mmCIF file of C-alpha atoms in Angstrom:
data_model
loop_
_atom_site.group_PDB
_atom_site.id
_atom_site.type_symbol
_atom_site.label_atom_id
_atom_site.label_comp_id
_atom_site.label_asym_id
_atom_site.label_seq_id
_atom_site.Cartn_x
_atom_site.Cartn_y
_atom_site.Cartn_z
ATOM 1 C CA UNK Z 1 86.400 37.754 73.694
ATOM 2 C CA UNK Z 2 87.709 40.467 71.317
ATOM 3 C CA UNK Z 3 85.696 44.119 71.358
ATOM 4 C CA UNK Z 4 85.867 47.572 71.912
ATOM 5 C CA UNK Z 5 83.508 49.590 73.856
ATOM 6 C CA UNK Z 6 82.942 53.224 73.432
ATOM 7 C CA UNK Z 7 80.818 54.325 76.419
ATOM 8 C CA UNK Z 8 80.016 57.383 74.643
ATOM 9 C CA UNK Z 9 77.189 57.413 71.805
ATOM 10 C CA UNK Z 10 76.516 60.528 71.350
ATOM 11 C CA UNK Z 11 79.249 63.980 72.767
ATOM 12 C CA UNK Z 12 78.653 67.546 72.565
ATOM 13 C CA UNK Z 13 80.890 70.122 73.043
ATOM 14 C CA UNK Z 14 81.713 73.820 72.885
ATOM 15 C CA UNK Z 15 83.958 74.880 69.345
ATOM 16 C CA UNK Z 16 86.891 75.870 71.108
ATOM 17 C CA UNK Z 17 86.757 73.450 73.775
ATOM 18 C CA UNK Z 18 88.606 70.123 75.133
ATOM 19 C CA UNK Z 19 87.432 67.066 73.713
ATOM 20 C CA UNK Z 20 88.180 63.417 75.120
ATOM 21 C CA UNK Z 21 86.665 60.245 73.233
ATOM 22 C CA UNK Z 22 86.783 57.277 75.223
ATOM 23 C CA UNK Z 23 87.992 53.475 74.206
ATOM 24 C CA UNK Z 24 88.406 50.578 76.227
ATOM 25 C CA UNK Z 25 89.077 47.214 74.805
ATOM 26 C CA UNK Z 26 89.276 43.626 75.056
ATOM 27 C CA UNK Z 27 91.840 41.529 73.461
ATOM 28 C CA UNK Z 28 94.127 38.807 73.719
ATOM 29 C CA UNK Z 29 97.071 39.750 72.109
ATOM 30 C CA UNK Z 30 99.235 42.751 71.975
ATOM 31 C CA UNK Z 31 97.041 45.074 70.514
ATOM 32 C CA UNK Z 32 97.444 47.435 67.631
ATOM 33 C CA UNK Z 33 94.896 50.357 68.323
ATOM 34 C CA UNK Z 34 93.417 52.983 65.638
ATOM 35 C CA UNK Z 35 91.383 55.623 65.893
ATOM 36 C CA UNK Z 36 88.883 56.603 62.422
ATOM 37 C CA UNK Z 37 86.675 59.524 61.279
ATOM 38 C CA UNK Z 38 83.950 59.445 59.190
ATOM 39 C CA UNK Z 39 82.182 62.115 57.772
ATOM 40 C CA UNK Z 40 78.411 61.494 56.513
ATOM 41 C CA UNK Z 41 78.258 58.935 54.010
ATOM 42 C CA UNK Z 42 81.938 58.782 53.726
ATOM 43 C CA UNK Z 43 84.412 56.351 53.891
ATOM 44 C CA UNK Z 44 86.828 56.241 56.962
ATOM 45 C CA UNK Z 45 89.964 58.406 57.432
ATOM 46 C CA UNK Z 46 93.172 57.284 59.974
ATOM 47 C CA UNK Z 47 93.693 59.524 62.529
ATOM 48 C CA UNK Z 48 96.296 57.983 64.307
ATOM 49 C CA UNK Z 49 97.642 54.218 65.367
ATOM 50 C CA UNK Z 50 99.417 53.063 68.127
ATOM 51 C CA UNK Z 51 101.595 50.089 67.489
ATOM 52 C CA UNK Z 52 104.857 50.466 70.221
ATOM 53 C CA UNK Z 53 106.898 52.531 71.548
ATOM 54 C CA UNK Z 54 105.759 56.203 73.094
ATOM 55 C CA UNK Z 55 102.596 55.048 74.522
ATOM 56 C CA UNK Z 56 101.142 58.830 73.782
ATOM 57 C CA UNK Z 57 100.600 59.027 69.534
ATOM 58 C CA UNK Z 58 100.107 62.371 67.876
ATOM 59 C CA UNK Z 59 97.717 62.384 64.643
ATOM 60 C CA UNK Z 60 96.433 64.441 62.024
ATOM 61 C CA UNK Z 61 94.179 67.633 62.993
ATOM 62 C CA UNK Z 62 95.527 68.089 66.292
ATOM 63 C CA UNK Z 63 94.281 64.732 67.769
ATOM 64 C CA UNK Z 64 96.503 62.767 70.147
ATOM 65 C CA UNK Z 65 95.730 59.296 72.435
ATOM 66 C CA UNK Z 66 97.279 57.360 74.593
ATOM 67 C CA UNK Z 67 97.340 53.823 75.279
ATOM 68 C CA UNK Z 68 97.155 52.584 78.485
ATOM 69 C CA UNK Z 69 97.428 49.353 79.482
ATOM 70 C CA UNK Z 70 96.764 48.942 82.534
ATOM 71 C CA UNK Z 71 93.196 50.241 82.004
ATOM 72 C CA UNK Z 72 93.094 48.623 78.501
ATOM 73 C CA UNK Z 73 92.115 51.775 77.444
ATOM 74 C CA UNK Z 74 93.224 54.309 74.075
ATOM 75 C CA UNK Z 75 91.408 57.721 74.602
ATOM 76 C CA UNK Z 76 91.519 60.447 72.057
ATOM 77 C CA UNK Z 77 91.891 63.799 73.015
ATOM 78 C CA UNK Z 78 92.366 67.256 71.172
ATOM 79 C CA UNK Z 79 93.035 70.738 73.340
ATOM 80 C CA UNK Z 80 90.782 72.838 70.928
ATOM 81 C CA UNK Z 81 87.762 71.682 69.085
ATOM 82 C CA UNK Z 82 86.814 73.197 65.607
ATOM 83 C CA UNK Z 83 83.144 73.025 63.885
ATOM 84 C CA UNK Z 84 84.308 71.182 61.131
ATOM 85 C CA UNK Z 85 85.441 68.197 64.039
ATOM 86 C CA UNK Z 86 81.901 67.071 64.120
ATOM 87 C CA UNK Z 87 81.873 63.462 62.973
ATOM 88 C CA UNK Z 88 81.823 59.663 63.722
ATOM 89 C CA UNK Z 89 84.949 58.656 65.634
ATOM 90 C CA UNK Z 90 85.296 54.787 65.356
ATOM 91 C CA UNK Z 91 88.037 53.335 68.050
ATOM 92 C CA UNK Z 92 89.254 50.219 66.072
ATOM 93 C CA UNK Z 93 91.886 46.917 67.757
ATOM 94 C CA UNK Z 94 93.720 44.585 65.527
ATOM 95 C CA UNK Z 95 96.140 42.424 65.947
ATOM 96 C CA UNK Z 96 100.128 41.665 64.826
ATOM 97 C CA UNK Z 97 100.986 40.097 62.055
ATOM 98 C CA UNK Z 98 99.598 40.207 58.217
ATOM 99 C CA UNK Z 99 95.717 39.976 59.109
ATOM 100 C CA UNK Z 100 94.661 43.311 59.448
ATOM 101 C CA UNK Z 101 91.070 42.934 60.515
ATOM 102 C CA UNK Z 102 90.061 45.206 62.789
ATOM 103 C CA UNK Z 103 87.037 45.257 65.426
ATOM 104 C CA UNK Z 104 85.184 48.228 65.776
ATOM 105 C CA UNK Z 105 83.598 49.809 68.284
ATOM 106 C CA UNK Z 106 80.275 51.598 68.319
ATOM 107 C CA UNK Z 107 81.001 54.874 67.394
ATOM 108 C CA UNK Z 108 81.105 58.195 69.418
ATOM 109 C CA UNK Z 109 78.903 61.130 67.171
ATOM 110 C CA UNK Z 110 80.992 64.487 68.302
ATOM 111 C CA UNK Z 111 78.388 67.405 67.832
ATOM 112 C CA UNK Z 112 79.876 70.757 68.154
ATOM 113 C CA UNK Z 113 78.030 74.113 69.457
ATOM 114 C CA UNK Z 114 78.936 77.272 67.786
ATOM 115 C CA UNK D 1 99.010 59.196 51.198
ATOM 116 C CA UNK D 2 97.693 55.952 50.238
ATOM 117 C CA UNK D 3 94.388 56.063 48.125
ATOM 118 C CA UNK D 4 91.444 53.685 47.601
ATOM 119 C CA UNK D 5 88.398 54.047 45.424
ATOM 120 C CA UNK D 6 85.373 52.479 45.443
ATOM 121 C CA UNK D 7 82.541 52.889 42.905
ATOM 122 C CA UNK D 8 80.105 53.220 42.802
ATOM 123 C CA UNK D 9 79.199 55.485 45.704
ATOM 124 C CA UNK D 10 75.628 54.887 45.463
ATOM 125 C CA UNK D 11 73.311 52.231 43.460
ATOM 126 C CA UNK D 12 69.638 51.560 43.461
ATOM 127 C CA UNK D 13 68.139 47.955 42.333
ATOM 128 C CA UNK D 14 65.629 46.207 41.780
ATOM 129 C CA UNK D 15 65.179 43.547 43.979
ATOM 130 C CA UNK D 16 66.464 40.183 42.775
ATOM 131 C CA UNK D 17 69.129 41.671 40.765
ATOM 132 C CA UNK D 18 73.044 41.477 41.654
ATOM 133 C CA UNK D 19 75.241 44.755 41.961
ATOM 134 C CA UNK D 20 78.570 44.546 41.993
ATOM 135 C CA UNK D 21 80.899 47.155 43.658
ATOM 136 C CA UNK D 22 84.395 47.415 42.960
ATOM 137 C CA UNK D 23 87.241 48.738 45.125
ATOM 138 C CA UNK D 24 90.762 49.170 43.822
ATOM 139 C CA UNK D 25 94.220 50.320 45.232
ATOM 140 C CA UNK D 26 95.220 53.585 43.649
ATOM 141 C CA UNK D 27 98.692 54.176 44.005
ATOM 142 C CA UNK D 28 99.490 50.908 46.276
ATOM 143 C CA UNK D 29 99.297 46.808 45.544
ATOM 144 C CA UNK D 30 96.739 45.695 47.860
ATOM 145 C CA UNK D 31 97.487 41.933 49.014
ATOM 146 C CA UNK D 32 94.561 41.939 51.003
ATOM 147 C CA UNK D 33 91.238 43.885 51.032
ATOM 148 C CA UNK D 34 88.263 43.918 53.362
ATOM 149 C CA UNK D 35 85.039 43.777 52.981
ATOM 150 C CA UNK D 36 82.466 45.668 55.487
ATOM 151 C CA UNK D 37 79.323 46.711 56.184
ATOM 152 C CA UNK D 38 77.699 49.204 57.710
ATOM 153 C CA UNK D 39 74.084 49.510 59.150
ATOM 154 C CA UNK D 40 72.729 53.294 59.645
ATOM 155 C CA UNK D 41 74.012 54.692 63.150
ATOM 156 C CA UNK D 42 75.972 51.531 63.708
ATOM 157 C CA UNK D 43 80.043 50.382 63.628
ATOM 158 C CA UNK D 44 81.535 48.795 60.775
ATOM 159 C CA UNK D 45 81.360 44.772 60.587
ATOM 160 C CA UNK D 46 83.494 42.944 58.489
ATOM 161 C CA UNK D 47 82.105 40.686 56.466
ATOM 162 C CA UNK D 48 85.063 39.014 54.702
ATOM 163 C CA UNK D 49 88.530 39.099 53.742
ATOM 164 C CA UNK D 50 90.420 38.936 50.392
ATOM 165 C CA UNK D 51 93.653 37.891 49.401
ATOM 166 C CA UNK D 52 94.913 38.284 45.762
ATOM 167 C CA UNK D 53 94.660 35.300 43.728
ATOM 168 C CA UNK D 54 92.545 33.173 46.371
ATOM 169 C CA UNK D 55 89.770 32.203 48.004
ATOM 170 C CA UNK D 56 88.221 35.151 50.375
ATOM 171 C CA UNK D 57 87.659 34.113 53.996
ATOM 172 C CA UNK D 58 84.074 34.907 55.544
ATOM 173 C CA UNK D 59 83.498 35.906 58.877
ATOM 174 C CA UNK D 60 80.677 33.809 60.423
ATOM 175 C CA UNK D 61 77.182 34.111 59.488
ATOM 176 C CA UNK D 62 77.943 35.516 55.723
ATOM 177 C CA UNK D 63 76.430 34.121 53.216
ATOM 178 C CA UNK D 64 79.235 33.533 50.701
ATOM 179 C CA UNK D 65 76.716 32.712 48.116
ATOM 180 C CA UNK D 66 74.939 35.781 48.103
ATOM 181 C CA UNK D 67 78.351 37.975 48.782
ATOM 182 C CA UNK D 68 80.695 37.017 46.020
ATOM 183 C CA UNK D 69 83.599 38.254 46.659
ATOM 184 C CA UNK D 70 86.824 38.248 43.788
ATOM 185 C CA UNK D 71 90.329 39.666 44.465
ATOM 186 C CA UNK D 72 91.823 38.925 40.703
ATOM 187 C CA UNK D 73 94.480 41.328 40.299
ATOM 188 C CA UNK D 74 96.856 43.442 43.320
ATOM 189 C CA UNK D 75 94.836 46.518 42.651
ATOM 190 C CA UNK D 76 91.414 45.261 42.344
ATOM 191 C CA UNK D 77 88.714 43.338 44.541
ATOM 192 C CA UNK D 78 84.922 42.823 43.752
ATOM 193 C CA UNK D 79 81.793 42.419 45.863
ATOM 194 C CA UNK D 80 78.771 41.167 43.840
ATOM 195 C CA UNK D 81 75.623 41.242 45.888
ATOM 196 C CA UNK D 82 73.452 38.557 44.148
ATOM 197 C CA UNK D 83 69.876 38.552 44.073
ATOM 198 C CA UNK D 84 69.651 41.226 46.597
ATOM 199 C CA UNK D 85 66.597 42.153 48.696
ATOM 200 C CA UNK D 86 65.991 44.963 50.695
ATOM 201 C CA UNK D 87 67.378 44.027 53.755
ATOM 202 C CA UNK D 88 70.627 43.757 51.860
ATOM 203 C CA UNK D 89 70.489 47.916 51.494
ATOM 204 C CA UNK D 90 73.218 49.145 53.641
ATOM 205 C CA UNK D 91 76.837 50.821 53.743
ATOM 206 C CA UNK D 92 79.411 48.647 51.971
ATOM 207 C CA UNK D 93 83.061 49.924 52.649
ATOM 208 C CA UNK D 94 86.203 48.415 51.239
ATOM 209 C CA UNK D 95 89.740 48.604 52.686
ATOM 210 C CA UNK D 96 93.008 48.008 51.640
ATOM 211 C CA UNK D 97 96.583 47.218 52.663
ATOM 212 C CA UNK D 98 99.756 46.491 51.067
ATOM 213 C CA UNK D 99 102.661 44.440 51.486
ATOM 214 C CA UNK D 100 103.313 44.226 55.135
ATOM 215 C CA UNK D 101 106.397 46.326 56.358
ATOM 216 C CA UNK D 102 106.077 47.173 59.746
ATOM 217 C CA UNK D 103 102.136 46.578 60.184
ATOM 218 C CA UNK D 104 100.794 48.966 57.499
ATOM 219 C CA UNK D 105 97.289 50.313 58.173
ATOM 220 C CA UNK D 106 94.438 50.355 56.602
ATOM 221 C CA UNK D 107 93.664 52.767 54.090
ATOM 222 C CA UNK D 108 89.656 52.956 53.438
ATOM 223 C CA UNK D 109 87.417 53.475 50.663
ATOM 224 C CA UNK D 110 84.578 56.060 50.667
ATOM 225 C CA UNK D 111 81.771 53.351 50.529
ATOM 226 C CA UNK D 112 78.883 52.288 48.612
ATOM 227 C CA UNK D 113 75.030 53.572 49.688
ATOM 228 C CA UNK D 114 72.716 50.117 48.333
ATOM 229 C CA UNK D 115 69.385 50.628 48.445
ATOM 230 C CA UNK D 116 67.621 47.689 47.363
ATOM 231 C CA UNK D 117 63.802 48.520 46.015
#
């Protein structure tokens, strides 16, 4: 079966701090991995995608992941957390090909301490 | 970058009336648009997909009835939620991609609050 599991609910860090989100998921194809944001009651914004090639992909605001997939796993990092970080980070796995649907997982809440 | 609208952002109804919420394709042709919801705390599910000029495809357990969905034009797709009830309120968010070159990715509206009364 198809899904993505984000262990983490709910993460709290530090501003300044390191911040790793964690993805793991399930498909049977070569899979085409994305990670969102989404501020409250807003739409969702790309961060970065991983398609081929360089299996570590830098995005926008500082975030990088890397796919791994041996551990069928796409974990999204940034060195240096900022206040205005705190959001819902949706891990997302689609597929080749012209169908574009994606599977989402749960959603990780980041909360960040002054 | 890529931009997609959706309007409204929020609408309150009456239950038993239909609202219809349109997202279009900015600065892009959108072959094919998505259709998702979103409960409160919860991922995004997709409910169905549309392809200019045909039929949109449902994932299982929507009702296409009560979710019509209408892709008429590159730029434009429609959800109409007919006779809606109040378990119908939820996040509605609308995505977009073009023409295919190279896996394009999807570029997301802001979404649509629907409170049903």
């Amino acid at each position: 079966a198809q899904s993505v599991t984000q262990p983490d609910i709910h993460i709290t860090v530090s501003e300044g701090a390191s911040l790793e989100l964690r993805c793991n998921y399930s498909y049977g194809a070569t899979p085409y991995l994305f990670w969102y944001v989404q501020s409250p009651g807003q739409g969702l914004q790309l961060l970065l995608k991983y398609f081929s090639g360089d299996t570590l992909v830098q995005g926008i605001k500082g975030f990088e992941a890397e796919f791994k997939r041996s551990q069928s796993s796409f974990n999204l990092r940034k060195p240096s957390v900022h206040w205005s970080d705190a959001a819902e980070y949706f891990c997302a796995v689609g597929g080749a090909g012209n169908t574009g649907k994606l599977i989402f997982g749960q959603g990780t809440t980041l909360q960040v301490k002054p | 970058g890529a931009v997609v609208s959706q309007h409204p952002s929020w609408v309150i109804c009456k239950s038993g009336t239909s609202v219809k919420i349109e997202c279009r394709s900015l600065d892009f042709q959108a072959t094919t648009m998505f259709w998702y919801r979103q409960f409160p705390k919860q991922s995004l599910m997709l409910m169905a997909t549309s392809n200019e000029g045909s039929k949109a495809t449902y994932e299982q357990g929507v009702e296409k009835d009560k979710f019509l969905i209408n892709h008429a034009s590159l730029t434009l797709s429609t959800l109409t939620v007919t006779s809606a009830h109040p378990e119908d309120s939820s996040f509605y968010i609308c995505s977009a991609r073009g023409q295919v070159v190279g896996n394009s990715p999807l570029h997301f509206g802001n979404g649509t609050r629907l409170t049903v009364t």
